[in-house]
Each structure stands twice: as structure tokens, then as C-alpha cells.
Tab-separated table of C-alpha atoms in Angstrom:
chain	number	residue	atom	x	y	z
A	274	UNK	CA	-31.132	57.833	25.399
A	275	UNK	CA	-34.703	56.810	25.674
A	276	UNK	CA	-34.585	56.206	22.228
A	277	UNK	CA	-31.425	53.912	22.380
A	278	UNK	CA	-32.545	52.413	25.654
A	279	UNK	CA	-35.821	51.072	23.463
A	280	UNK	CA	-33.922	49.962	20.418
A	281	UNK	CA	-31.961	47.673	22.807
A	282	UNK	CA	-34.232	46.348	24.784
A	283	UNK	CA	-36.257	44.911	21.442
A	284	UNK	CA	-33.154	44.138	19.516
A	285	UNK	CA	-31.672	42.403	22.696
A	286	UNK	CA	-34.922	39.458	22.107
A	287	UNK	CA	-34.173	38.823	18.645
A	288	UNK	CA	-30.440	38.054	18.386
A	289	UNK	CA	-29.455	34.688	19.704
A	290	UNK	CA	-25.446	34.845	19.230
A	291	UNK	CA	-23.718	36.601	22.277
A	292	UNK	CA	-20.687	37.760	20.479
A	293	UNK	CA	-23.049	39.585	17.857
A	294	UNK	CA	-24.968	40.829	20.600
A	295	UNK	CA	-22.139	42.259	22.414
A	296	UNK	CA	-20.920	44.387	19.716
A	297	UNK	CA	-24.339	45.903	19.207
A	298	UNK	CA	-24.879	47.044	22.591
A	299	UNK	CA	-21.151	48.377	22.835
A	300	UNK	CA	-21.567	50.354	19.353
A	301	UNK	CA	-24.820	51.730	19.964
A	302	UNK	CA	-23.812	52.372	23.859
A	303	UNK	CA	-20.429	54.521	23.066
A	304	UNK	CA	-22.758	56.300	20.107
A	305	UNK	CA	-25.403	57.263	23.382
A	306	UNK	CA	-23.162	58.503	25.662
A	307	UNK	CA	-20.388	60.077	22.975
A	308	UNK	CA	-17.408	57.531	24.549
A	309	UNK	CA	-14.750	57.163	21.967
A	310	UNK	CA	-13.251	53.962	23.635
A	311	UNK	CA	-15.172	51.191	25.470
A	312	UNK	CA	-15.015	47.479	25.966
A	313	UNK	CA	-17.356	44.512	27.810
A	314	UNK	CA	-15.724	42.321	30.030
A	315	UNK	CA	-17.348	38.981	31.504
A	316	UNK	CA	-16.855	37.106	34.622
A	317	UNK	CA	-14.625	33.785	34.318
A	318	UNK	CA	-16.562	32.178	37.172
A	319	UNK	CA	-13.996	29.138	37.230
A	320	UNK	CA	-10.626	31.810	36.733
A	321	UNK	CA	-11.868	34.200	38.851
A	322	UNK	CA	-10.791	36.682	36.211
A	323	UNK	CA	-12.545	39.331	33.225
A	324	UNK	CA	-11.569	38.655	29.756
A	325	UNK	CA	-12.730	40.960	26.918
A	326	UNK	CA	-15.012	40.201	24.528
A	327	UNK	CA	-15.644	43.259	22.422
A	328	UNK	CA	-14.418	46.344	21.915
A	329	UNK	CA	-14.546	49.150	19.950
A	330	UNK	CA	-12.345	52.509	19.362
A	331	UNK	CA	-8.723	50.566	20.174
A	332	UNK	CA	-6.561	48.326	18.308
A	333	UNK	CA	-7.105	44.838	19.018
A	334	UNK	CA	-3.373	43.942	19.526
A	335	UNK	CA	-3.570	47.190	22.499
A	336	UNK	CA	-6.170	44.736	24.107
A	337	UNK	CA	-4.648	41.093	24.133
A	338	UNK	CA	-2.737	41.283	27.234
A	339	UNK	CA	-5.777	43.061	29.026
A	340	UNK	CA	-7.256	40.544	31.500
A	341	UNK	CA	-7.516	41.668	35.305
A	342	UNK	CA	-8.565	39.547	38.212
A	343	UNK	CA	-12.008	39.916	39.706
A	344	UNK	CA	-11.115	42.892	42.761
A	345	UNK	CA	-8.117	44.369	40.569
A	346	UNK	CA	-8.446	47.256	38.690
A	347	UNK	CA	-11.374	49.666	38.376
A	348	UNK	CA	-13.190	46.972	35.872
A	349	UNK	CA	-11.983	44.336	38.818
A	350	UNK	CA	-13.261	46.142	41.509
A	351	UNK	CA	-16.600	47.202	40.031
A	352	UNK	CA	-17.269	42.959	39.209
A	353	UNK	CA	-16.446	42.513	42.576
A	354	UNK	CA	-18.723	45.146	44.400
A	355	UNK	CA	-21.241	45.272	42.209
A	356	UNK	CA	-20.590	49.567	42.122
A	357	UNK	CA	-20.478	51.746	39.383
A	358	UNK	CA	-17.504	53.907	39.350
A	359	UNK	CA	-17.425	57.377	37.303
A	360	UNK	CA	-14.105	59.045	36.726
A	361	UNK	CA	-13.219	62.718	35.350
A	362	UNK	CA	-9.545	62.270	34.800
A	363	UNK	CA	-8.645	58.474	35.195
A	364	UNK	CA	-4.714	59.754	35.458
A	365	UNK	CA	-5.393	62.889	37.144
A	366	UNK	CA	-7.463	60.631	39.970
A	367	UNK	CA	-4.623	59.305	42.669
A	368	UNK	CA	-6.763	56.509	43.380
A	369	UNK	CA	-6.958	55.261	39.610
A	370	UNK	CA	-3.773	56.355	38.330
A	371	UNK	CA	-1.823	53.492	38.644
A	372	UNK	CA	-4.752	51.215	37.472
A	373	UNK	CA	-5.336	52.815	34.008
A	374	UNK	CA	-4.501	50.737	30.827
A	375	UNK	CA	-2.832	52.662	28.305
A	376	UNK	CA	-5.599	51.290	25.381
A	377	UNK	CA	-7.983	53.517	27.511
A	378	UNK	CA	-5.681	56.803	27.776
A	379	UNK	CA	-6.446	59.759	30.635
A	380	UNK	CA	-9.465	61.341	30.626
A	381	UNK	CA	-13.056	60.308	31.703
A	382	UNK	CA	-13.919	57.258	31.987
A	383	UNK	CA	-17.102	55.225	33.667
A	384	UNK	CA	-17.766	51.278	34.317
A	385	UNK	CA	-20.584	49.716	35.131
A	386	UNK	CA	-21.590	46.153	36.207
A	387	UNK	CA	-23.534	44.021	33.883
A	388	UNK	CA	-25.922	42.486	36.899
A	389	UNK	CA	-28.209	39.257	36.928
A	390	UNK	CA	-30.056	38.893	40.143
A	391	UNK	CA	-27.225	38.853	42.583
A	392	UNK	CA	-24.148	37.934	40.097
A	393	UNK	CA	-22.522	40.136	38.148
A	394	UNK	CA	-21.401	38.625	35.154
A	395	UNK	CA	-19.626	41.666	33.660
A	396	UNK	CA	-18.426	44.853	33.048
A	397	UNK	CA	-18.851	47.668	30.524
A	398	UNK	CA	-15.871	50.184	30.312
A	399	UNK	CA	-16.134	53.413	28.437
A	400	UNK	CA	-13.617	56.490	28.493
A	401	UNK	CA	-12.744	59.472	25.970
A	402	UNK	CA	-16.455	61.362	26.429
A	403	UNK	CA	-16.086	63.817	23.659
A	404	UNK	CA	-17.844	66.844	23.516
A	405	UNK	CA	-21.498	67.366	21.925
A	406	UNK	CA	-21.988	69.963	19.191
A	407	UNK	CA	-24.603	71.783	21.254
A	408	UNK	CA	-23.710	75.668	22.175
A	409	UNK	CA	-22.750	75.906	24.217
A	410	UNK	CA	-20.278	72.315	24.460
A	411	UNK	CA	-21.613	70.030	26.592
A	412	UNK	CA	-19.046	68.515	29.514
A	413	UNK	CA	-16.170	65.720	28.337
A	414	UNK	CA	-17.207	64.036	31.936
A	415	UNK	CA	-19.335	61.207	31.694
A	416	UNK	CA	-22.721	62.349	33.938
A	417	UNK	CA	-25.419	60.817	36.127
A	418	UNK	CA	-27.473	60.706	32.974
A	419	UNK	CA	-25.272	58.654	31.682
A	420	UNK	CA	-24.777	56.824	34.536
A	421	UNK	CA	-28.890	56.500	34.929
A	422	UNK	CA	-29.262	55.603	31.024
A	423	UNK	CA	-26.051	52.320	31.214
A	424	UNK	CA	-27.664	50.999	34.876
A	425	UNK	CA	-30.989	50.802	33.126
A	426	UNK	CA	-29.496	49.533	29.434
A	427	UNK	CA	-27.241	46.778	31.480
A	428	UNK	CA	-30.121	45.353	33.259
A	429	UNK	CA	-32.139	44.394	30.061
A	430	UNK	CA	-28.595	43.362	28.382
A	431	UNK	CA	-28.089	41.512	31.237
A	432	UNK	CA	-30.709	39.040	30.853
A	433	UNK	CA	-30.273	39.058	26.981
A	434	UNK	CA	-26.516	37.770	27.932
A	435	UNK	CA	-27.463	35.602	30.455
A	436	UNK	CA	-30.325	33.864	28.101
A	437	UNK	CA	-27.819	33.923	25.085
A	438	UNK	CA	-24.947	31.782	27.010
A	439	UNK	CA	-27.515	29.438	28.379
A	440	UNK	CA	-28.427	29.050	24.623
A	441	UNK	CA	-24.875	28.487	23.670
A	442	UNK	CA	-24.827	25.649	26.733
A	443	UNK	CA	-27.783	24.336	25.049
A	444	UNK	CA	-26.503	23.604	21.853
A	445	UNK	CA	-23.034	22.694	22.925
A	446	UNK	CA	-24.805	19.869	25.418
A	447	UNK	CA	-27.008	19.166	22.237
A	448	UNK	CA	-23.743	18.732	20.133
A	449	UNK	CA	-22.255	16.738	22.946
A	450	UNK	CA	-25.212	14.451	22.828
A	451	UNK	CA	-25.247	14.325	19.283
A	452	UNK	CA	-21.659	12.988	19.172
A	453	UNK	CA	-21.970	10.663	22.251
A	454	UNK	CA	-25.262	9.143	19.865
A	455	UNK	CA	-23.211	8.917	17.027
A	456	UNK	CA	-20.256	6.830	18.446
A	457	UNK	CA	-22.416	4.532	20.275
A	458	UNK	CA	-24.485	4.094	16.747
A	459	UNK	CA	-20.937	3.254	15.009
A	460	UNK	CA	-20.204	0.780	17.765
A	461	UNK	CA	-23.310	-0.913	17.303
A	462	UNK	CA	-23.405	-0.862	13.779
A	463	UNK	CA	-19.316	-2.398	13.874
A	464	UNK	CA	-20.933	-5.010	16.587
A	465	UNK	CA	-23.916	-5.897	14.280
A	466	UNK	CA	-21.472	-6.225	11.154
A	467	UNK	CA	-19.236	-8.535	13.241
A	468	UNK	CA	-21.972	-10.744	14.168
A	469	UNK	CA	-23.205	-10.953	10.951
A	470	UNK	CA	-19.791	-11.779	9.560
A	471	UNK	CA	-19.082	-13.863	12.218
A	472	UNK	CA	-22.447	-16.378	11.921
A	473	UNK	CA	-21.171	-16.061	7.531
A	474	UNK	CA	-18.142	-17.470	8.558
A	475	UNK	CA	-19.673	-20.068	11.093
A	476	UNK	CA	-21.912	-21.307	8.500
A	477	UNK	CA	-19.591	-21.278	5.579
A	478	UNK	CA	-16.557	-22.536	7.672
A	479	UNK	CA	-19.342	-25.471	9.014
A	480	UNK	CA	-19.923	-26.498	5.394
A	481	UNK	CA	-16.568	-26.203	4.274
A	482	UNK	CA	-14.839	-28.494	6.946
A	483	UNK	CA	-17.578	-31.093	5.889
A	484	UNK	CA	-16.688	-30.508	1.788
A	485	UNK	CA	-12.819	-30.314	2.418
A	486	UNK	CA	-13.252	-33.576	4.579
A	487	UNK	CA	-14.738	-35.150	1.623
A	488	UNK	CA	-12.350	-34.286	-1.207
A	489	UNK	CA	-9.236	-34.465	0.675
A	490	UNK	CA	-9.205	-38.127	0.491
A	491	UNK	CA	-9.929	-38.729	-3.789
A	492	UNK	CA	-7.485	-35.621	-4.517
A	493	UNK	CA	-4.858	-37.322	-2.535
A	494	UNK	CA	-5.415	-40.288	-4.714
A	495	UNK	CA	-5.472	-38.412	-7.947
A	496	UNK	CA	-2.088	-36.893	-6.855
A	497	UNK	CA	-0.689	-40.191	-5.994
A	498	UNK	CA	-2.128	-41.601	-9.296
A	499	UNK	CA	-0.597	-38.393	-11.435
A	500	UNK	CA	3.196	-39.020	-9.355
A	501	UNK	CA	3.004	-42.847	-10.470
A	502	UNK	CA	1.960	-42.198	-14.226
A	503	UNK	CA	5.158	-39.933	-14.409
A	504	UNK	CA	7.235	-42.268	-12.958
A	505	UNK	CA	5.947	-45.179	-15.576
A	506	UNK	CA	4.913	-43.494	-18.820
A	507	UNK	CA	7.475	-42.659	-21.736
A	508	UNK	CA	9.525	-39.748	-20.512
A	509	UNK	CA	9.744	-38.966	-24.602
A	510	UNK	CA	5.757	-37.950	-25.073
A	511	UNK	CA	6.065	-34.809	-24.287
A	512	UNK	CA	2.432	-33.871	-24.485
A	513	UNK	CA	1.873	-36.893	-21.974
A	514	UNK	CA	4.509	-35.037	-19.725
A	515	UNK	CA	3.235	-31.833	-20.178
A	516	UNK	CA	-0.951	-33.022	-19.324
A	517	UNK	CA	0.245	-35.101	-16.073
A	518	UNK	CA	2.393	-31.955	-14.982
A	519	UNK	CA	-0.931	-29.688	-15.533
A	520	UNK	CA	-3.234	-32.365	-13.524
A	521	UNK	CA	-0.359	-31.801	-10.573
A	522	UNK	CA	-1.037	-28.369	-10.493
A	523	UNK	CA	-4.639	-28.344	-10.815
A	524	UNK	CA	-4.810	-31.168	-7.777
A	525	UNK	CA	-2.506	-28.931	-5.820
A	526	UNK	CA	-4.245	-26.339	-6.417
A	527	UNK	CA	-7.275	-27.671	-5.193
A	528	UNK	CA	-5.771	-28.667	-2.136
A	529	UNK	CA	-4.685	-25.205	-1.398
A	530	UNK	CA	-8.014	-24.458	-1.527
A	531	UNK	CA	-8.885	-27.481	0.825
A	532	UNK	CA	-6.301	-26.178	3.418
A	533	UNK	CA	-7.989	-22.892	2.859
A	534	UNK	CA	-11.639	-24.048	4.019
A	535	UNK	CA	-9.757	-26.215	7.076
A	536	UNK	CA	-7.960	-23.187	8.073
A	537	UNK	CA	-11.298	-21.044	8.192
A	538	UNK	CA	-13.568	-23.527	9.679
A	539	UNK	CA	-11.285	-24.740	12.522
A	540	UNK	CA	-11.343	-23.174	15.882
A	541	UNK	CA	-8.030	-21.143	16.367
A	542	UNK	CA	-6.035	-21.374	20.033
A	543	UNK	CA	-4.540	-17.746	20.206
A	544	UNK	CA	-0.642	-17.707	21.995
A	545	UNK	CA	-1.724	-13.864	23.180
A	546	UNK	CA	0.963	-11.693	25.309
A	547	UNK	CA	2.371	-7.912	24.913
A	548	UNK	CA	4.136	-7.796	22.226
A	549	UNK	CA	5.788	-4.877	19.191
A	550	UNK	CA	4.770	-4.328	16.203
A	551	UNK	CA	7.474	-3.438	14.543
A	552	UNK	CA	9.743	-6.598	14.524
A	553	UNK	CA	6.684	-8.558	13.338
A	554	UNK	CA	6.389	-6.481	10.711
A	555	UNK	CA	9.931	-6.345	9.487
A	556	UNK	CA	10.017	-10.317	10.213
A	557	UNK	CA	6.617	-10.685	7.674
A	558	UNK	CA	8.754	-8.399	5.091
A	559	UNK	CA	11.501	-10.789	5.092
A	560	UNK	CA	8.835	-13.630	4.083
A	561	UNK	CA	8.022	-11.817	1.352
A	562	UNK	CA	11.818	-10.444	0.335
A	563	UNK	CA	11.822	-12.837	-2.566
A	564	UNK	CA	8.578	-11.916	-4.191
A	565	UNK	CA	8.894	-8.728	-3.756
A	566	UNK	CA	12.372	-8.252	-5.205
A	567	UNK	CA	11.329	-10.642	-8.472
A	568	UNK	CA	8.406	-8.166	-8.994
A	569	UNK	CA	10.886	-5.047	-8.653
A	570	UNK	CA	8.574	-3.548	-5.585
A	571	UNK	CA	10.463	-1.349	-3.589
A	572	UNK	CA	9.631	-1.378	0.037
A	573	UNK	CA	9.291	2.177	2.127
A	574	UNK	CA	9.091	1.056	6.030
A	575	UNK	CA	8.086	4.296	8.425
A	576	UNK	CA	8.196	2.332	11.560
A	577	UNK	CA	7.613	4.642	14.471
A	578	UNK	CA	9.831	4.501	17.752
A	579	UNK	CA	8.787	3.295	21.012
A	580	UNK	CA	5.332	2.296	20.088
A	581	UNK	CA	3.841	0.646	23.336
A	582	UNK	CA	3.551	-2.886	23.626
A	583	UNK	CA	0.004	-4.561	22.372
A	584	UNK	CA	-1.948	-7.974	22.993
A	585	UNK	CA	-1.522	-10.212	20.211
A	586	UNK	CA	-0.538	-13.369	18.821
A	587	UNK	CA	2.683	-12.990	16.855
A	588	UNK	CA	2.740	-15.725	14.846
A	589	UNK	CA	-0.884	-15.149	14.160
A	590	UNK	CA	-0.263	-11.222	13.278
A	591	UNK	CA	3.098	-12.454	11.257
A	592	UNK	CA	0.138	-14.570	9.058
A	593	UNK	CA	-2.352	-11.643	8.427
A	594	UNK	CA	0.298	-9.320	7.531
A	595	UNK	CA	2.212	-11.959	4.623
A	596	UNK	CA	-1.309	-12.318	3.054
A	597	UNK	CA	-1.777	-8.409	2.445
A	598	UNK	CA	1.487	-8.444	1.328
A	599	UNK	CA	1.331	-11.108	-1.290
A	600	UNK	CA	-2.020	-9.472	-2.233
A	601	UNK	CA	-0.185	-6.161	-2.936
A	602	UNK	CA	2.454	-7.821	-4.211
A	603	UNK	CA	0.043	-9.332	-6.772
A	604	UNK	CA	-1.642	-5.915	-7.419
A	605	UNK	CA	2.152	-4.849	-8.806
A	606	UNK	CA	2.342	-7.266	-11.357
A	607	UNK	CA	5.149	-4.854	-13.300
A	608	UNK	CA	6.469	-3.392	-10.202
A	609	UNK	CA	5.822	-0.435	-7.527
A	610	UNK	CA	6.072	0.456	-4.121
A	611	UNK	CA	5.003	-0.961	-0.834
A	612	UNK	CA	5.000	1.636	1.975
A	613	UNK	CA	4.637	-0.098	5.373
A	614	UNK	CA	3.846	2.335	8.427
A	615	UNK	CA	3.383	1.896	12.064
A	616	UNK	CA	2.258	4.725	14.305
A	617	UNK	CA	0.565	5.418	17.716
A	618	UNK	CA	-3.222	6.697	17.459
A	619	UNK	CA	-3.508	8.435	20.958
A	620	UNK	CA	-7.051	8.190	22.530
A	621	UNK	CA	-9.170	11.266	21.224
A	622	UNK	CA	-8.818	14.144	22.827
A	623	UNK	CA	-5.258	13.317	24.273
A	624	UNK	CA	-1.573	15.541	24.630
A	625	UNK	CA	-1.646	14.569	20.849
A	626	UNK	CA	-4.250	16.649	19.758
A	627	UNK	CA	-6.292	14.130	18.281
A	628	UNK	CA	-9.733	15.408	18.583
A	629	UNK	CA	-11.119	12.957	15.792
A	630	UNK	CA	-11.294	8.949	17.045
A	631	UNK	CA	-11.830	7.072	14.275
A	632	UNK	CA	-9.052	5.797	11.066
A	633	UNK	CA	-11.084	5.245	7.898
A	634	UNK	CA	-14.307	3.654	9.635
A	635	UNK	CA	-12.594	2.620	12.834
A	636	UNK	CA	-13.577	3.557	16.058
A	637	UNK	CA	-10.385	4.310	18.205
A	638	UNK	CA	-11.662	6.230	21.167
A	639	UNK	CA	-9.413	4.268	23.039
A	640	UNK	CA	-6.040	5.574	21.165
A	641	UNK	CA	-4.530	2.633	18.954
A	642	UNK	CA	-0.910	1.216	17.549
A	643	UNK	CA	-1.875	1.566	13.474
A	644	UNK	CA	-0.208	-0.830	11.048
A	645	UNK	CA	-1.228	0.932	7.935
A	646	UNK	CA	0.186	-0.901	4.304
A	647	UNK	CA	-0.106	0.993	1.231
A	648	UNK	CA	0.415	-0.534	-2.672
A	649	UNK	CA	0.549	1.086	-6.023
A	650	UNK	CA	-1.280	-0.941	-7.566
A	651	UNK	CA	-4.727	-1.544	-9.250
A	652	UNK	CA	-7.025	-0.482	-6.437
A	653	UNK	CA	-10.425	-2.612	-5.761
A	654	UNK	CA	-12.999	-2.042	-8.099
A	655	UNK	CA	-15.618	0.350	-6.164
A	656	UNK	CA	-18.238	-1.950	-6.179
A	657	UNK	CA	-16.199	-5.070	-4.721
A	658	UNK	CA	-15.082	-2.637	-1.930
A	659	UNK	CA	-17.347	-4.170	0.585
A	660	UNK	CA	-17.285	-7.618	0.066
A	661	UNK	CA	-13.301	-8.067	0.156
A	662	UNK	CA	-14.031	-9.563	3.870
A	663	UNK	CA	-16.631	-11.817	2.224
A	664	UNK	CA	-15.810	-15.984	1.935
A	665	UNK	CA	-14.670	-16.565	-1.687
A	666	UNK	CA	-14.668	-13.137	-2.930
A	667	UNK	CA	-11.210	-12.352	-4.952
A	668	UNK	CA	-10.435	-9.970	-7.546
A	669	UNK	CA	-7.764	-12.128	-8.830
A	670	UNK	CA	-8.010	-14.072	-12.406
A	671	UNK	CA	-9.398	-18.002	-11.852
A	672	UNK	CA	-6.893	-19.654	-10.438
A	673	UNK	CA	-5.046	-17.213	-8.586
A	674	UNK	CA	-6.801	-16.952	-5.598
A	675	UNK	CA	-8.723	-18.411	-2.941
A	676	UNK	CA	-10.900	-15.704	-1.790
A	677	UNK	CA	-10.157	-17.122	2.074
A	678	UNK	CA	-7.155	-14.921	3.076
A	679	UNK	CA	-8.841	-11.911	3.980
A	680	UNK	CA	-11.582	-13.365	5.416
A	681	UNK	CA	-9.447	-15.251	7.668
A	682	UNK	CA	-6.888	-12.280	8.028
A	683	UNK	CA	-10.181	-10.537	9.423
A	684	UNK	CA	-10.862	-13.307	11.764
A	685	UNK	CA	-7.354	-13.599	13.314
A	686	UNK	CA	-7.407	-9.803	13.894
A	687	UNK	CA	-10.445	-9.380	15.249
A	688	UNK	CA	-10.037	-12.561	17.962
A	689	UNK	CA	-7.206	-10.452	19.062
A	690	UNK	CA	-9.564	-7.437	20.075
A	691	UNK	CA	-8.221	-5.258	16.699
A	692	UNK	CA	-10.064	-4.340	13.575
A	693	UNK	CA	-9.052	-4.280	10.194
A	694	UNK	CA	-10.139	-1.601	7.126
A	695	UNK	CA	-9.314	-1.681	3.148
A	696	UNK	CA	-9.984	1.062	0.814
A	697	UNK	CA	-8.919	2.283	-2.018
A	698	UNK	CA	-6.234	5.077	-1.978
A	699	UNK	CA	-7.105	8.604	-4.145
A	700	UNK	CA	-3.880	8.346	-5.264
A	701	UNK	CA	-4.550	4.888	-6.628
A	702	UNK	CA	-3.903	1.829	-5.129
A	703	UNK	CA	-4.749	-0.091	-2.210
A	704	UNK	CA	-4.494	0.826	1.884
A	705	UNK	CA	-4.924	-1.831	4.506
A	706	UNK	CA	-5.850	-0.215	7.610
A	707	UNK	CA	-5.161	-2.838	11.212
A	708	UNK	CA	-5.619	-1.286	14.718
A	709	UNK	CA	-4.029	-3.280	18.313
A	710	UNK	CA	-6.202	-1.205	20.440
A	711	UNK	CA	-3.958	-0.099	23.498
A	712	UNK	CA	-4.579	-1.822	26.497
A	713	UNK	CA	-6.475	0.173	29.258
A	714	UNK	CA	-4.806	2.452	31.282
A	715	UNK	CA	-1.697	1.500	29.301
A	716	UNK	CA	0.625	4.203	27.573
């Protein structure tokens, strides 16, 4: 016992875990003292109850309804009083009978408290003392050796335990900490990429409202020039027809980029009020029926019931969500699908089991409605990932795009207190990612 006693005390220093700890000292323990069943039970300060947590010499499934109230049952009492109790015959005893758990079976059986200081923060049970292979056999009863050698052995566990929970408090405050650092890093580093989007856009939408100013006025002359020629030269040269019907389209085009650089540079009144996603969604599909059917895309809406209401701008939202349409719709040139899904991101840690908070790189600690649009087509090249938000960046061929719509698509979104994300999809193709964050203390 001496021997034992030693061994635990200098093992007890050098293994951190608690659960690896525990089984140690029960296995060597029941070797000791020649107990064919035992168990350790600790305190649940908060339940007021003892819940196992190891075990040894009984089917697990024996144990899983075993959990006893601090002052009921011998392992309840002893917690409670803070008294060793020793036991020849726990069935044959009329003040244990009725308290003995069939995963311990008659016979002996002991418990003793696990002490630190003045609180007990456990129990150890043992039971079935078999016999030594001395001559002549020593006694099936556990003994005040015993008794002597488990007081002594649970006062040096005791303080092992104790210093291996405040351990595991330690790191779980550390990982707390850790986590708290980390979301308040991704918040500032979304605020700092804002701001530096935001003074981009200033300063390009600055320029171009002084540029757009400037051209309007001679393009609407060239136009007006172009609409006359038709109207006076020989409807029989055809190449004359077919170079005045090219400068059209190449002024028109340039004007669409005009009302582009207007649209980014000019300070936007929002019309803001709860209102559902889902009919502006199905109302922006209808805008974009035509296309879509001409380009054989078939549409796959998942459109969630009774999402709660969100602040935004309808007409605004109606806007952002046409433009990543057309985009996919462009990304489809010989057909695909479009799936269009709305769902409710509850805050982390909700009824909805949603212990992660962010979608893609959005933060949604606050639990979001998710308008998530997914294409088949081409994808982003993985370099031009980041800079889709950018002024004037566009995959498209010359002459197909502006570069403007998702950088104003951005802006509108954000103004309304939501966030937008694009990525590419493993599968292939594109997924636009928008969060309406709910509002607080809303559903």
C-alpha cells in the first residue's frame, strides 16, 4: 500500500488531464485493496448532484442511469458528511439495502470522500473485495487498512483533482479569450476593409461624376449626329447603314458606362422599413424571366417560410439582386442552373444549434436572413477573387461590362447595415453570399 500510496502521489504531479488521471488512481486503487468493482464520483456544485466519471469492473451501459443527489445514497451521504462508510454485506446491511445499485452487487463495499480543505468534491466507491492468495485467505471485508491507505491516497488525489480542473478552467477561459480576440480582430479587419473601400469609391466616384459630366454632353451630340445621318444618307449603302448602326451602339454604350459612374458617385437617399425577402426576390426573378429563359437557365428557388422581417430598401435590394443575376446569367452562356435560397442564420449559439457565427467570411454573431445565389457557370478566376468589389474590375470580354455593378451592389448593401460575399463554388461556379442582419432583440 505504501508502495501504491508513493506511485500516486508522484504520478498524481505529472499528469495534467483529469479524466486520465482518474482512471489511474481508480485502476491502481481497486489493484491495492483487491476491489473488483469501483467508480469516482464528483460533486456538481451547481446540480447539487454526483455524476460518474470513471469506472472500472462494470459495463458502462450498467452505469448511465447512476447519478444520486448529494445526501442520497451511501455515495450521497458520504459527499454530504464528509464520512467514510465501510460495509460487509451492502444487501445483508438493513440500513443500505435499499440503497445498493445493482452495477455494484451484495457484498463489501467501502466509500470514501475525495476532500479539499473543507469541500468535498467527490467520492470513491469500491465493492467485491476478493480474497488474497495468502494461507491462510485473507477476509472479503474491506479493513481499516484499507480504510487508512484510501483516506491518505484521496488527500494527495485530492489536490491533484482540484489543480487539474482549475487547469481545465484555465485553458477553457484561455480558449474563450482566444475566440472573443479573434471576432473582434475579424470585425476590425471587415471595418478597416470597408473604410478602405469606402474612401476607393469616394475618390473614384469624385472623379467619375467630374469625367461623366464632361462626356455626357459631346456623346449626346454624336448620338444626335449618328440618328440624323440615318435619317439623310442612302438607305441602299449598306456598309454606310451598317457603320452608323455600330457608332449607335458604341455611343450607347458609352453612355451606359456614363450612367454607371453617375450612379456610383451620387449620394443615394435609402426608402428603409421592415420588409421580406422573399417577394423581392421572386419580384427580381421575374426581371430577369426573359434572359434567363433565352439562355435555357433553369431556376431552383428554396425560399424558406416565415423568415422575419429585415431593414432594407426594396427597391434598392430588388437592384443588387438583378445585377448578380444578369452576371450569372452571363456566366451560363449555353445554359445551367440558378439556385436562389433564402434562410434564417440564428445568432451563434442559439435553439438552432449554430455554434459557428460566421457564412463564408461574414461575421453573423447577431443571427442573419441569408440570400445565398448559386450559378453553374465559369467561376472567377482565383486570382480576380478579391478584386470583384473593386471599381472597373470585370471578367467579362471588352464591351460587355462595366465593372460598376458590384461595386455599387456592395455599396447599396452595405448602407443598409448587410454585407455581401462571392466565392467560387467547389463544385464549380459562382455563390453570392448577402446577409440583412436581424434587428436587435428581434426574432
Amino acid at each position: 500500500k505504501q508502495g501504491t500510496l508513493n506511485e500516486m502521489v508522484e504520478v498524481a504531479a505529472r499528469i495534467p488531464e483529469m479524466k486520465d488521471l482518474l482512471a489511474l488512481v481508480l485502476e491502481r486503487t481497486m489493484r491495492t485493496v483487491r476491489a473488483a468493482v469501483g467508480s469516482i464520483m464528483l460533486v456538481d456544485r451547481e446540480r447539487q448532484n454526483l455524476r460518474i466519471v470513471a469506472a472500472r469492473g462494470v459495463a458502462e451501459s450498467a452505469l448511465a442511469d447512476v447519478g444520486l443527489c448529494v445526501g442520497g445514497g451511501i455515495a450521497g451521504r458520504v459527499a454530504q458528511l464528509g464520512e467514510p462508510i465501510v460495509v460487509d454485506d451492502v444487501e445483508a446491511d438493513p440500513r443500505f439495502a435499499k440503497d445498493c445499485h445493482p452495477a455494484y452487487g451484495g457484498g463489501s463495499f467501502i466509500c470514501v470522500p475525495i476532500r479539499v480543505g473543507d469541500r468535498i468534491i467527490g467520492v470513491i466507491n469500491l465493492a467485491k473485495r476478493e480474497h488474497g492468495v495468502a494461507s491462510p485467505p485473507t477476509s472479503p471485508s474491506f479493513t481499516s487498512t484499507d480504510l487508512q491507505f484510501l483516506n491518505a491516497l484521496m488527500t494527495y488525489v485530492a489536490y491533484a483533482l482540484d489543480n487539474a480542473r482549475l487547469l481545465e478552467e484555465a485553458l477553457q477561459s484561455a480558449k474563450q479569450l482566444r475566440e472573443v480576440v479573434h471576432d473582434q480582430e475579424l470585425q476590425l479587419t471587415v471595418a478597416q476593409q470597408r473604410m478602405v473601400q469606402a474612401e476607393k469609391l469616394e475618390s473614384v466616384g469624385r472623379l467619375a461624376a467630374g469625367v461623366a459630366h464632361e462626356v455626357k454632353n459631346p456623346l449626346m451630340t454624336l448620338l444626335t449626329g449618328v440618328k440624323f445621318l440615318s435619317k439623310h444618307l442612302p438607305a441602299s449603302d449598306e456598309t454606310v447603314s451598317l457603320v452608323l448602326e455600330d457608332m449607335s451602339e458604341a455611343v450607347r454604350r458609352a453612355d451606359r458606362v456614363i450612367i454607371g459612374l453617375l450612379d456610383l458617385s451620387a449620394p443615394r437617399e435609402l426608402d428603409v422599413k421592415p420588409e421580406s425577402v422573399n417577394p423581392i426576390v421572386a419580384q427580381s426573378l421575374l426581371l430577369v424571366k426573359h434572359d434567363l429563359d433565352r439562355s435555357h437557365i433553369t431556376v431552383i428557388k428554396k425560399l424558406e417560410d416565415n423568415l422575419p422581417d429585415v431593414m432594407l430598401d426594396s427597391f434598392k435590394i430588388q437592384q443588387v439582386l438583378v445585377n448578380i443575376f444578369t452576371n450569372a446569367i452571363h456566366a451560363m452562356p449555353e445554359g445551367g442552373m440558378l439556385t436562389v435560397k433564402t434562410y434564417l442564420r440564428p445568432p451563434a449559439g442559439a435553439g438552432g444549434g449554430v455554434e459557428d457565427d460566421t457564412i463564408g467570411d461574414l461575421p453573423t454573431p447577431e443571427g442573419a436572413v441569408v440570400v445565398e445565389v448559386d450559378d453553374t457557370g465559369t467561376g472567377i478566376p482565383k486570382d480576380k477573387v478579391k478584386k470583384v468589389f473593386d471599381p472597373f474590375f470585370t471578367t467579362k470580354p471588352t464591351g460587355k461590362g462595366t465593372g460598376l455593378g458590384l461595386s455599387v451592389s456592395r455599396q447599396l448593401v452595405e448602407m443598409q447595415g448587410g454585407m455581401i460575399d462571392i466565392r467560387n463554388r467547389a463544385e464549380g461556379g459562382v455563390r453570392v453570399t448577402i446577409l440583412f442582419k436581424l434587428p436587435r432583440g428581434g426574432n
